[in-house]
PDB file of C-alpha atoms in Angstrom:
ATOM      1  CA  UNK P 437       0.196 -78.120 -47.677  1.00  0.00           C
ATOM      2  CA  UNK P 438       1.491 -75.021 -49.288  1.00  0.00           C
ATOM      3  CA  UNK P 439      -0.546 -72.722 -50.864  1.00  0.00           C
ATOM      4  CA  UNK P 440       1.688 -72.812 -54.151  1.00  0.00           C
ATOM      5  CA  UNK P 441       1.399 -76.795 -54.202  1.00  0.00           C
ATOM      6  CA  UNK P 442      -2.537 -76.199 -53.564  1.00  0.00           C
ATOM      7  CA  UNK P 443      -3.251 -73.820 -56.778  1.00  0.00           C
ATOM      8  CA  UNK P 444      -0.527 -76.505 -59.352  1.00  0.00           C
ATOM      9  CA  UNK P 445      -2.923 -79.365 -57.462  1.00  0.00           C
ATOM     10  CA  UNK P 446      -5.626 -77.342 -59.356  1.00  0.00           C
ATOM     11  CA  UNK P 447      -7.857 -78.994 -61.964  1.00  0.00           C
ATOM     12  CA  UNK P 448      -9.152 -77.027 -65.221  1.00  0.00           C
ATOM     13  CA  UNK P 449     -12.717 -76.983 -64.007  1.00  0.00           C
ATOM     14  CA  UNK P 450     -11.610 -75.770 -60.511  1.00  0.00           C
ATOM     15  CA  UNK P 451      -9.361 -72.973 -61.550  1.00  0.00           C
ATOM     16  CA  UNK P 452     -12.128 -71.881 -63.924  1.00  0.00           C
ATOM     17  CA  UNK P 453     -14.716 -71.966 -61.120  1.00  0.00           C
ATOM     18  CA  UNK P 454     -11.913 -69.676 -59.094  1.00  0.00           C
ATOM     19  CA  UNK P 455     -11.763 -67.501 -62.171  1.00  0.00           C
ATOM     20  CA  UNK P 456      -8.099 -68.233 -62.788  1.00  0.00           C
ATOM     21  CA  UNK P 457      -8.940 -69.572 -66.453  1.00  0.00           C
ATOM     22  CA  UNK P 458     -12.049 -68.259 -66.859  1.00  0.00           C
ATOM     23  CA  UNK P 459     -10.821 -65.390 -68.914  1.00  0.00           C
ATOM     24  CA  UNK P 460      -8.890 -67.405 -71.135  1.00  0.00           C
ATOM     25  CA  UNK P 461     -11.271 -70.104 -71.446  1.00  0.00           C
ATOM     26  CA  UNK P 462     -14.553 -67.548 -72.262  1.00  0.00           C
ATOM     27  CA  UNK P 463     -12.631 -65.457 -74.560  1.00  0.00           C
ATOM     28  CA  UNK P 464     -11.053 -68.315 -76.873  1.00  0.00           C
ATOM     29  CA  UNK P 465     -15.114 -69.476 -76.914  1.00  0.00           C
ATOM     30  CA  UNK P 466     -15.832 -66.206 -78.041  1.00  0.00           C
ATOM     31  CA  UNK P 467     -13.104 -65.412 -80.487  1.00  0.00           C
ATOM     32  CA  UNK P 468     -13.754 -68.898 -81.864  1.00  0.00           C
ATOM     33  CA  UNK P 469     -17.633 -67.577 -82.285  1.00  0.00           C
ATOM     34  CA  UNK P 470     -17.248 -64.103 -83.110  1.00  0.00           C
ATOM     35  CA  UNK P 471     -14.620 -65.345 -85.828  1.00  0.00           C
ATOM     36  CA  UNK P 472     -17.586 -67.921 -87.842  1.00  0.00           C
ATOM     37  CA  UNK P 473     -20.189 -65.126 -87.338  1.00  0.00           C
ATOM     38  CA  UNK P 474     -18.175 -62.477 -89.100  1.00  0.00           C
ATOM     39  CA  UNK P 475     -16.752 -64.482 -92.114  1.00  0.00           C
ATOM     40  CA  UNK P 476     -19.439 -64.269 -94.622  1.00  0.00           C
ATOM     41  CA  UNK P 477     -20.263 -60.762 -93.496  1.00  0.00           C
ATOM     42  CA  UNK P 478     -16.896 -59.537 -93.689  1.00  0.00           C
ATOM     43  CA  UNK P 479     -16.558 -61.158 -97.202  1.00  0.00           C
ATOM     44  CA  UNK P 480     -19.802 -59.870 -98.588  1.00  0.00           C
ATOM     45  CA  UNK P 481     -18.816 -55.991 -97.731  1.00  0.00           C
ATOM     46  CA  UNK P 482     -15.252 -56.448 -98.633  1.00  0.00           C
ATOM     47  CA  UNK P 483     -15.705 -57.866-101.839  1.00  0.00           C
ATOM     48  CA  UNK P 484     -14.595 -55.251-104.644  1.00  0.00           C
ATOM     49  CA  UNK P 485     -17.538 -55.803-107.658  1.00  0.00           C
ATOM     50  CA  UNK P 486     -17.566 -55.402-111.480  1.00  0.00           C
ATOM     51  CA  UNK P 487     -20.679 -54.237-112.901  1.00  0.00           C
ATOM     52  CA  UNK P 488     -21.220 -58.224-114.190  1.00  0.00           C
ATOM     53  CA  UNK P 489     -20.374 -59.305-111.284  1.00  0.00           C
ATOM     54  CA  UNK P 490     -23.275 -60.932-108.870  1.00  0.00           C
ATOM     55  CA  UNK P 491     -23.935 -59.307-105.684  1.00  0.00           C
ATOM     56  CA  UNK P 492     -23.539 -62.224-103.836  1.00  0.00           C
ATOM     57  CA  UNK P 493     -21.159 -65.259-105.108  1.00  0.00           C
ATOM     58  CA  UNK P 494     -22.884 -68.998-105.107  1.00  0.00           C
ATOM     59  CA  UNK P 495     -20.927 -70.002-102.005  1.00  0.00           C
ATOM     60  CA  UNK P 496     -18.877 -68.675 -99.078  1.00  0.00           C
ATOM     61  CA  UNK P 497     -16.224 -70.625-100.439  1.00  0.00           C
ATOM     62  CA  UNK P 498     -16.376 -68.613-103.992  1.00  0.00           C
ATOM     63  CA  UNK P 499     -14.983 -65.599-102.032  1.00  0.00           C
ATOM     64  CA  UNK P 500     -11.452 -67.578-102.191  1.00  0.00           C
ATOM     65  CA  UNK P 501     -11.550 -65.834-106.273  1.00  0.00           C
ATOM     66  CA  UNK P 502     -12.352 -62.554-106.036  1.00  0.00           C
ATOM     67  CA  UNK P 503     -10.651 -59.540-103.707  1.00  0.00           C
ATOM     68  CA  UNK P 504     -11.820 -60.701-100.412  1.00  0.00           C
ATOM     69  CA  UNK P 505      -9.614 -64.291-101.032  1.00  0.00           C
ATOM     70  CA  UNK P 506      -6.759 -63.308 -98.570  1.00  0.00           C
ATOM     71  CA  UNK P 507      -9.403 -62.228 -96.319  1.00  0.00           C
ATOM     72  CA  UNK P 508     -11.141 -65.889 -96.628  1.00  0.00           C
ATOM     73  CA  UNK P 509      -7.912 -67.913 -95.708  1.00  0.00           C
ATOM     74  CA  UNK P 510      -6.793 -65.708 -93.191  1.00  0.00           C
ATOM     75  CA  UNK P 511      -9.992 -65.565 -91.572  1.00  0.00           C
ATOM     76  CA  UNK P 512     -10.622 -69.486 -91.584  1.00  0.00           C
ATOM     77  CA  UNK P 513      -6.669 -69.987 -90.904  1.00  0.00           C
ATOM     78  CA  UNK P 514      -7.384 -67.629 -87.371  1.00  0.00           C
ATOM     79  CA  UNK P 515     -10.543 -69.585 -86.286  1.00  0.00           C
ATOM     80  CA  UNK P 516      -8.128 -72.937 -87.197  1.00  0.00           C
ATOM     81  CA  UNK P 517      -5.627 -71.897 -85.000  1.00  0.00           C
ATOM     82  CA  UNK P 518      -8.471 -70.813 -82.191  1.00  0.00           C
ATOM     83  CA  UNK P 519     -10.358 -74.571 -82.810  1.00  0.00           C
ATOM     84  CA  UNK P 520      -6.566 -75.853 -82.513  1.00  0.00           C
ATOM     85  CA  UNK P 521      -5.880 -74.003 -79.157  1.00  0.00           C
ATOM     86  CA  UNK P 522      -9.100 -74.747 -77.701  1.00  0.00           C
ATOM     87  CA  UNK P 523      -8.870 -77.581 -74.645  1.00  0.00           C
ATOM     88  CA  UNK P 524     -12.268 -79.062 -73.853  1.00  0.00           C
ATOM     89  CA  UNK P 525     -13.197 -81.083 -71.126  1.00  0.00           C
ATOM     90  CA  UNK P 526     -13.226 -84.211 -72.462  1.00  0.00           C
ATOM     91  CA  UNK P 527     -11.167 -86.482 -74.785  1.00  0.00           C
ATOM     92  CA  UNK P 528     -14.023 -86.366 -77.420  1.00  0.00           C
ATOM     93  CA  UNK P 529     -14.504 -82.615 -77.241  1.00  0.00           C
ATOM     94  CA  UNK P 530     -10.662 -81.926 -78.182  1.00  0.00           C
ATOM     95  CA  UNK P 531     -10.985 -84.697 -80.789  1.00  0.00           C
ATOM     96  CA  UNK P 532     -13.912 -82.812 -82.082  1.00  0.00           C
ATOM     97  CA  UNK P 533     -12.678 -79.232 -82.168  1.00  0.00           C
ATOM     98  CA  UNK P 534      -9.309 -80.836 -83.054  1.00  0.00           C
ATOM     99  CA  UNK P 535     -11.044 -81.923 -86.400  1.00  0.00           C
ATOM    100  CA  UNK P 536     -12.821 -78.624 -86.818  1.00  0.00           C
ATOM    101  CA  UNK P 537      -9.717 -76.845 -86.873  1.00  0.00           C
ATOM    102  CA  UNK P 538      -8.473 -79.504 -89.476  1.00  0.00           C
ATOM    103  CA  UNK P 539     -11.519 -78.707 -91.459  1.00  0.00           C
ATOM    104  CA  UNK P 540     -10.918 -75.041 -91.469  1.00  0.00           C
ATOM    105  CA  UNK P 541      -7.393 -75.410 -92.649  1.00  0.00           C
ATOM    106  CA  UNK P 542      -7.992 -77.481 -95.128  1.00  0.00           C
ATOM    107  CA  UNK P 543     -11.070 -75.356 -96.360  1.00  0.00           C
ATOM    108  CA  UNK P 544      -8.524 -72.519 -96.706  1.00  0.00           C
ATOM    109  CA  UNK P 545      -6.129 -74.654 -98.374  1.00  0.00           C
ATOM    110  CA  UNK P 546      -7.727 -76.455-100.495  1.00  0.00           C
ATOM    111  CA  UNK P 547     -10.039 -74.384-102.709  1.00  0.00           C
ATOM    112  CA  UNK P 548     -13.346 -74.903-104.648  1.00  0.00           C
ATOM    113  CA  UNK P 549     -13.729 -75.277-108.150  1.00  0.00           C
ATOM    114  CA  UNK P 550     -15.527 -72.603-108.715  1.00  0.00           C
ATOM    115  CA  UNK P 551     -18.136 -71.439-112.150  1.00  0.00           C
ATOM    116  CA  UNK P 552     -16.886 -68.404-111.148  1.00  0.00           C
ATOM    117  CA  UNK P 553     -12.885 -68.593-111.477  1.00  0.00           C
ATOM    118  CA  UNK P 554     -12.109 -65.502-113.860  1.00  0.00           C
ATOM    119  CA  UNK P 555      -9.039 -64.897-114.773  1.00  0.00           C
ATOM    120  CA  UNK P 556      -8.969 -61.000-115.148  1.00  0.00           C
ATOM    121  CA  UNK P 557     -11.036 -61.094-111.157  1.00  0.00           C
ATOM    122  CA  UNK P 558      -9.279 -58.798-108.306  1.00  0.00           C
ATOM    123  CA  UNK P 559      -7.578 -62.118-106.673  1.00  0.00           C
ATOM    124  CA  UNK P 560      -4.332 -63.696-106.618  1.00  0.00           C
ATOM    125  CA  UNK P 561      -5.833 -66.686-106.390  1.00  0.00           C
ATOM    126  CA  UNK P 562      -8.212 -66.486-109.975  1.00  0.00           C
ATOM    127  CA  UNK P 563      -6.262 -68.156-111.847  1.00  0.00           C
ATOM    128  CA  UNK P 564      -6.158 -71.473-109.916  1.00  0.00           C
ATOM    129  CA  UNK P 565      -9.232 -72.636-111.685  1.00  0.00           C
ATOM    130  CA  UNK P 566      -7.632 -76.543-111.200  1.00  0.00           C
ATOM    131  CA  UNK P 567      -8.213 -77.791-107.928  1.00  0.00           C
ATOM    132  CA  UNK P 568      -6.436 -81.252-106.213  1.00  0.00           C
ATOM    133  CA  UNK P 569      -9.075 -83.895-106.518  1.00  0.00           C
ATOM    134  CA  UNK P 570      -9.113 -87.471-104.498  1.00  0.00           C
ATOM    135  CA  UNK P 571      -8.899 -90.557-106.819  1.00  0.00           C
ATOM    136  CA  UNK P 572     -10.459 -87.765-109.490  1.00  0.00           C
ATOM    137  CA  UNK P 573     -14.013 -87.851-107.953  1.00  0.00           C
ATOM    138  CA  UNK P 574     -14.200 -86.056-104.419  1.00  0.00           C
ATOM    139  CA  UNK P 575     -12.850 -82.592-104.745  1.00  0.00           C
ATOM    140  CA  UNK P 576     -10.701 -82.142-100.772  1.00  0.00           C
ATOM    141  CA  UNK P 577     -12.284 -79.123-100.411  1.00  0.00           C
ATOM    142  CA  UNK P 578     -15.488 -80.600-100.059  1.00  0.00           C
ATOM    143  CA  UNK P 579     -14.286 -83.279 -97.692  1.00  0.00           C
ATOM    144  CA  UNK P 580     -12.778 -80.379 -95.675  1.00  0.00           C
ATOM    145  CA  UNK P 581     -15.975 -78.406 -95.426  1.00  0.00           C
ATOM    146  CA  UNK P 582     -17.986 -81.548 -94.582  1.00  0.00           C
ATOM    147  CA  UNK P 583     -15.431 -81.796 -92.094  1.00  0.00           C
ATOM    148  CA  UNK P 584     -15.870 -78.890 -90.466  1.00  0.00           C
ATOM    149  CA  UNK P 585     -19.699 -78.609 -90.483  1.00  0.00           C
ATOM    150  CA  UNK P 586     -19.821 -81.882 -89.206  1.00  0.00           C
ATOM    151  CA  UNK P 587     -17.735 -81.156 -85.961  1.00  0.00           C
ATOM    152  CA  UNK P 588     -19.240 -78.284 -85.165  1.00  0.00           C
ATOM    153  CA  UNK P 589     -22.290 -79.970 -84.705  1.00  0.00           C
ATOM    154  CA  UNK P 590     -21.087 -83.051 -82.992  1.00  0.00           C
ATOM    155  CA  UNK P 591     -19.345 -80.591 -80.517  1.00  0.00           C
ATOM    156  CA  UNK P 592     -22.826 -78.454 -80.097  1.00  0.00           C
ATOM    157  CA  UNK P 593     -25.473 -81.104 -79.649  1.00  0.00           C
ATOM    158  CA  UNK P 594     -23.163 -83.646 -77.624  1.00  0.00           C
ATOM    159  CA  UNK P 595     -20.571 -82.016 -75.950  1.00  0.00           C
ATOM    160  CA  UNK P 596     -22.060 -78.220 -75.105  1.00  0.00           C
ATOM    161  CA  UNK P 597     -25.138 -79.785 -73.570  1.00  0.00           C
ATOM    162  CA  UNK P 598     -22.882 -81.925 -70.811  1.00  0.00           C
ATOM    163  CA  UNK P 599     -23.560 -80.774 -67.231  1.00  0.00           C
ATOM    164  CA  UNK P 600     -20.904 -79.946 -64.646  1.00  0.00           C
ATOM    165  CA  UNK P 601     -21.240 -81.306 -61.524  1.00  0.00           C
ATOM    166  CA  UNK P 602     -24.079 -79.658 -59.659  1.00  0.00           C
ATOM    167  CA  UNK P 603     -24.854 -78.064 -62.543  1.00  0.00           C
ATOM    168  CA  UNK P 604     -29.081 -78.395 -62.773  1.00  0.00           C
ATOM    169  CA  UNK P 605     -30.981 -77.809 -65.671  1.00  0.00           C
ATOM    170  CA  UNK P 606     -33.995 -77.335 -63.756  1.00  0.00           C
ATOM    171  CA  UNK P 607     -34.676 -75.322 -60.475  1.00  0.00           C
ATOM    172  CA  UNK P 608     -36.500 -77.026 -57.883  1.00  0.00           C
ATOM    173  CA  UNK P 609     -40.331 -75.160 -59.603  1.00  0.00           C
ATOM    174  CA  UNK P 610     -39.461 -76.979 -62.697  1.00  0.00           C
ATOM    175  CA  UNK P 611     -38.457 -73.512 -64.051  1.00  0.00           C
ATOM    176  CA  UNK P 612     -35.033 -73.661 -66.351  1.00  0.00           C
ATOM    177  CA  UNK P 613     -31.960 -72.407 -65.636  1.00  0.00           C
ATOM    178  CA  UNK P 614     -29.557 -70.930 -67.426  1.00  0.00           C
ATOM    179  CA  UNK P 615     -27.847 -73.987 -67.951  1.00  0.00           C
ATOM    180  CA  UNK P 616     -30.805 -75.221 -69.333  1.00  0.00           C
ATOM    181  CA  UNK P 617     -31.508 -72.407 -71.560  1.00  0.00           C
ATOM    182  CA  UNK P 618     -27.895 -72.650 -72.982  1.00  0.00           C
ATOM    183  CA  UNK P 619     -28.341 -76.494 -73.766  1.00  0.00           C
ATOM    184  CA  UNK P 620     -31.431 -75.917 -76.092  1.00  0.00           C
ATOM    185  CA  UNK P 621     -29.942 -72.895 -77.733  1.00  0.00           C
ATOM    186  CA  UNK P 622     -26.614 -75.336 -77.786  1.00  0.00           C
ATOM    187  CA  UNK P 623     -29.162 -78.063 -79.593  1.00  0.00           C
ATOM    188  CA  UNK P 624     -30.839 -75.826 -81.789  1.00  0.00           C
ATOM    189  CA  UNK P 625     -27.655 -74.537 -83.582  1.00  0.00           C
ATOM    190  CA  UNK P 626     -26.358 -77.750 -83.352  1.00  0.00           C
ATOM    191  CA  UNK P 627     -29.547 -79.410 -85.188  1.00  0.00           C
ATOM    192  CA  UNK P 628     -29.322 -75.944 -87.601  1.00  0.00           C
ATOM    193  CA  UNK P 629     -26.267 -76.809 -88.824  1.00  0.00           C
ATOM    194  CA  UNK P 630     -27.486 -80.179 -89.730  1.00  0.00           C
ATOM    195  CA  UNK P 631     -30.163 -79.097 -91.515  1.00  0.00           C
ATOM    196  CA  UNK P 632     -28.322 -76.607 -93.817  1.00  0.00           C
ATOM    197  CA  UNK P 633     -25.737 -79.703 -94.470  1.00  0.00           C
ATOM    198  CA  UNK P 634     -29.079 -81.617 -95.724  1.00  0.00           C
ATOM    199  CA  UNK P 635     -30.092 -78.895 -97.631  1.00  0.00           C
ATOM    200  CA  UNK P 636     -27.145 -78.647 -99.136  1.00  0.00           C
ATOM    201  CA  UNK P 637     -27.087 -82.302-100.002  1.00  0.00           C
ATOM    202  CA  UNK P 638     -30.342 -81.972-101.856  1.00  0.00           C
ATOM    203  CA  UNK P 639     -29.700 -78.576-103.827  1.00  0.00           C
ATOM    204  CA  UNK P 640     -26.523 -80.260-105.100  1.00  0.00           C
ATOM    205  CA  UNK P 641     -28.356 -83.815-105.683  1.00  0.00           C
ATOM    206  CA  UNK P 642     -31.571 -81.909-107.264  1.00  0.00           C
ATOM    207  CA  UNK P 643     -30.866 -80.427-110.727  1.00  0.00           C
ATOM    208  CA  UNK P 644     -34.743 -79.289-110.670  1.00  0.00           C
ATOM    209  CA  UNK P 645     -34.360 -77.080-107.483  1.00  0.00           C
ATOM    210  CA  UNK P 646     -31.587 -75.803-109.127  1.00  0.00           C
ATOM    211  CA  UNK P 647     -33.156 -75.086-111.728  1.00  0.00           C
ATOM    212  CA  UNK P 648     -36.026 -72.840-110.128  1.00  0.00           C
ATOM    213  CA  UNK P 649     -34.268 -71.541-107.953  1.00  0.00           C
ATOM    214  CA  UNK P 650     -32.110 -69.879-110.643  1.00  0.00           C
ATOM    215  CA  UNK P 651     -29.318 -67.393-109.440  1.00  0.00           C
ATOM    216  CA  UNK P 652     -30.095 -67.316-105.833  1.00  0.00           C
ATOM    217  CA  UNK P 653     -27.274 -68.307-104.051  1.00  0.00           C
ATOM    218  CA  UNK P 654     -28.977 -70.895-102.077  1.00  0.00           C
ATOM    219  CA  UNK P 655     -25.391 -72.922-100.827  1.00  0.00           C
ATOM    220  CA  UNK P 656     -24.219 -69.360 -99.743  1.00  0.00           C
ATOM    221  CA  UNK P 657     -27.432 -68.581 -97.543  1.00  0.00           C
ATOM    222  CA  UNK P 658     -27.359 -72.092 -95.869  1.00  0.00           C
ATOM    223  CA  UNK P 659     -23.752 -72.051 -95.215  1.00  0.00           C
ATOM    224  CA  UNK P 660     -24.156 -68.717 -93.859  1.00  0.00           C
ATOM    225  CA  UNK P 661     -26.931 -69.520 -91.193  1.00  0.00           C
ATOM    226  CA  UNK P 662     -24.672 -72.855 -90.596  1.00  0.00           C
ATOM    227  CA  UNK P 663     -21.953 -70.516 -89.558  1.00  0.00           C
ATOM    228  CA  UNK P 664     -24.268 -68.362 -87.667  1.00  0.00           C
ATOM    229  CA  UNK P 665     -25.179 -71.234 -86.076  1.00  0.00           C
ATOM    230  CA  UNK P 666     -21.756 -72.269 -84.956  1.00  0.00           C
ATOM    231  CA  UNK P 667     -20.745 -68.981 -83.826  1.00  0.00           C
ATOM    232  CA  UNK P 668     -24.061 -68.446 -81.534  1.00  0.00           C
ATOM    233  CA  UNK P 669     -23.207 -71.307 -79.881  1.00  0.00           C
ATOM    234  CA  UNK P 670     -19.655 -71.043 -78.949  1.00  0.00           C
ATOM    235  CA  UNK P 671     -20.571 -67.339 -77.745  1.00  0.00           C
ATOM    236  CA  UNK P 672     -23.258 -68.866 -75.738  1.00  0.00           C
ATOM    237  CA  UNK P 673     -20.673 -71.479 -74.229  1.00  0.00           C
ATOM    238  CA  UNK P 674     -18.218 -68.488 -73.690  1.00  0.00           C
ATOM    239  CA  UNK P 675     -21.173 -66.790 -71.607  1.00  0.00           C
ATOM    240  CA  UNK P 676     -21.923 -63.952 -73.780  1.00  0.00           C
ATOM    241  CA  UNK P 677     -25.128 -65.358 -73.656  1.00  0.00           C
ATOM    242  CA  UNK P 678     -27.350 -66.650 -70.947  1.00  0.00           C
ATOM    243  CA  UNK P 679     -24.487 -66.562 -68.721  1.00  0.00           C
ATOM    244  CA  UNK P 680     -24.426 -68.039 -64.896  1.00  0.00           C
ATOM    245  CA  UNK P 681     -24.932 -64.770 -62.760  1.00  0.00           C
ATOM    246  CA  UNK P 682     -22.730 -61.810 -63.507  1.00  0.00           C
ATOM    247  CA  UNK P 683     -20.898 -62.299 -67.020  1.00  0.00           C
ATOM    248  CA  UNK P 684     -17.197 -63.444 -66.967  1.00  0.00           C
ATOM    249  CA  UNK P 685     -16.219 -59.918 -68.994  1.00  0.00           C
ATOM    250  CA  UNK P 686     -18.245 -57.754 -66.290  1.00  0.00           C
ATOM    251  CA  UNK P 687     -16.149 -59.332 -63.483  1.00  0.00           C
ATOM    252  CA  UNK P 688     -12.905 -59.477 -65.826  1.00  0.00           C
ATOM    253  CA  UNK P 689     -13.296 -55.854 -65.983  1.00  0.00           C
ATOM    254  CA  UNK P 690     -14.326 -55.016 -62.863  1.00  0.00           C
ATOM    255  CA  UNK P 691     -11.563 -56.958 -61.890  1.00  0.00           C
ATOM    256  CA  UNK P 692      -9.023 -54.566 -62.924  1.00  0.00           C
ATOM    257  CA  UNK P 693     -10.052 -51.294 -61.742  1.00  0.00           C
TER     258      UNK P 693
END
């Protein structure tokens, strides 16, 4: 057989085990990491301030009202368009990331009502204080950002933690390997992120913890280490972390010297 015919007769996992994807497929993992991680950082130190203004708004979503607003939808419209691209191995892991994407967009898209929607703020976007609702109860925005968190974590705990073939999570000594490793860091964000959805849940259901808890932005700081969360564990499935042998960007490189 040809060699031409034998590289097109090529399946994903093989041409990423012959590094022929494996830049491609690493770096989307990354960018699509990389891109959660840096959202609520970049929107906390981008964020022009008034002297009333808090130093940190009650959720990441907030940001879509002040100066950093074209930063939050371009930012969430990027990592879309990443979740969009992405190809897993499986029909469930593209349905999953597919979703995720669809979550991002619409969490763009579709803003918050927001407390904190002031006309005379540095945004384009203040004076949209009306947001679409569904059948005047659910707000989209919501259902978008449940959306999203959701699918991450489906995609972390189930999907991350598959094996490839041969792939051991245990050496012959009972010791882990980095496979191993990788699935309980893949768990643990994945199990993170549901956590911070439950807290959420209750903070919103719980006018008491509200309450005492005053002006601490406690959505922010849970939706926060939720996206932390996510982004840890795509750069851990891109091999950033805890990567098999030599890291993909060493070799890439390498590669080209």
């Amino acid at each position: 057989m040809p060699e031409s015919l034998q590289t097109d007769d090529k399946s994903d996992r093989q041409k990423e085990a012959d590094n022929d994807l494996v830049v491609s497929y690493l770096t989307l993992r990354n960018l699509i990491g990389i891109s959660g991680m840096l959202l609520p950082l970049i929107l906390v130190l981008a964020t022009r301030r008034s002297i009333t203004d808090t130093p940190v708004e009650p959720t990441i979503s907030d940001y879509y009202y002040t100066s950093s607003g074209e930063i939050f939808v371009v930012i969430l419209s990027m990592l879309a368009v990443f979740l969009f691209t992405y190809r897993g191995y499986s029909l469930g892991d593209k349905i999953w990331t597919f979703l995720a994407g669809l979550g991002a967009i619409g969490v763009a898209f579709f803003p918050t009502s927001s407390s904190s929607c002031n006309p005379i703020a540095f945004s384009v976007h203040a004076s949209r204080c009306k947001v679409p609702r569904l059948l005047d109860m659910v707000e989209w925005h919501l259902l978008f950002a449940a959306l999203f968190f959701i699918s991450i974590a489906i995609v972390s705990i189930f999907y991350f933690t598959r094996k490839k073939l041969g792939a051991a999570t245990e050496t012959a000594d009972g010791k882990m390997t980095q496979k191993g490793i990788r699935n309980v860091i893949y768990r643990l964000c994945g199990w993170t992120i549901v956590a911070c959805i439950g807290g959420i849940i209750i903070y919103f259901r719980s006018p008491a913890i509200q309450k005492s808890l005053g002006d601490f932005p406690a959505v922010f700081v849970l939706e926060t280490i939720a996206v932390e969360a996510f982004g840890v564990s795509w750069i851990t499935k891109g091999e950033t972390l805890w990567p098999d042998g030599e890291s993909y960007l060493v070799r890439f490189f390498r590669s080209l010297r």
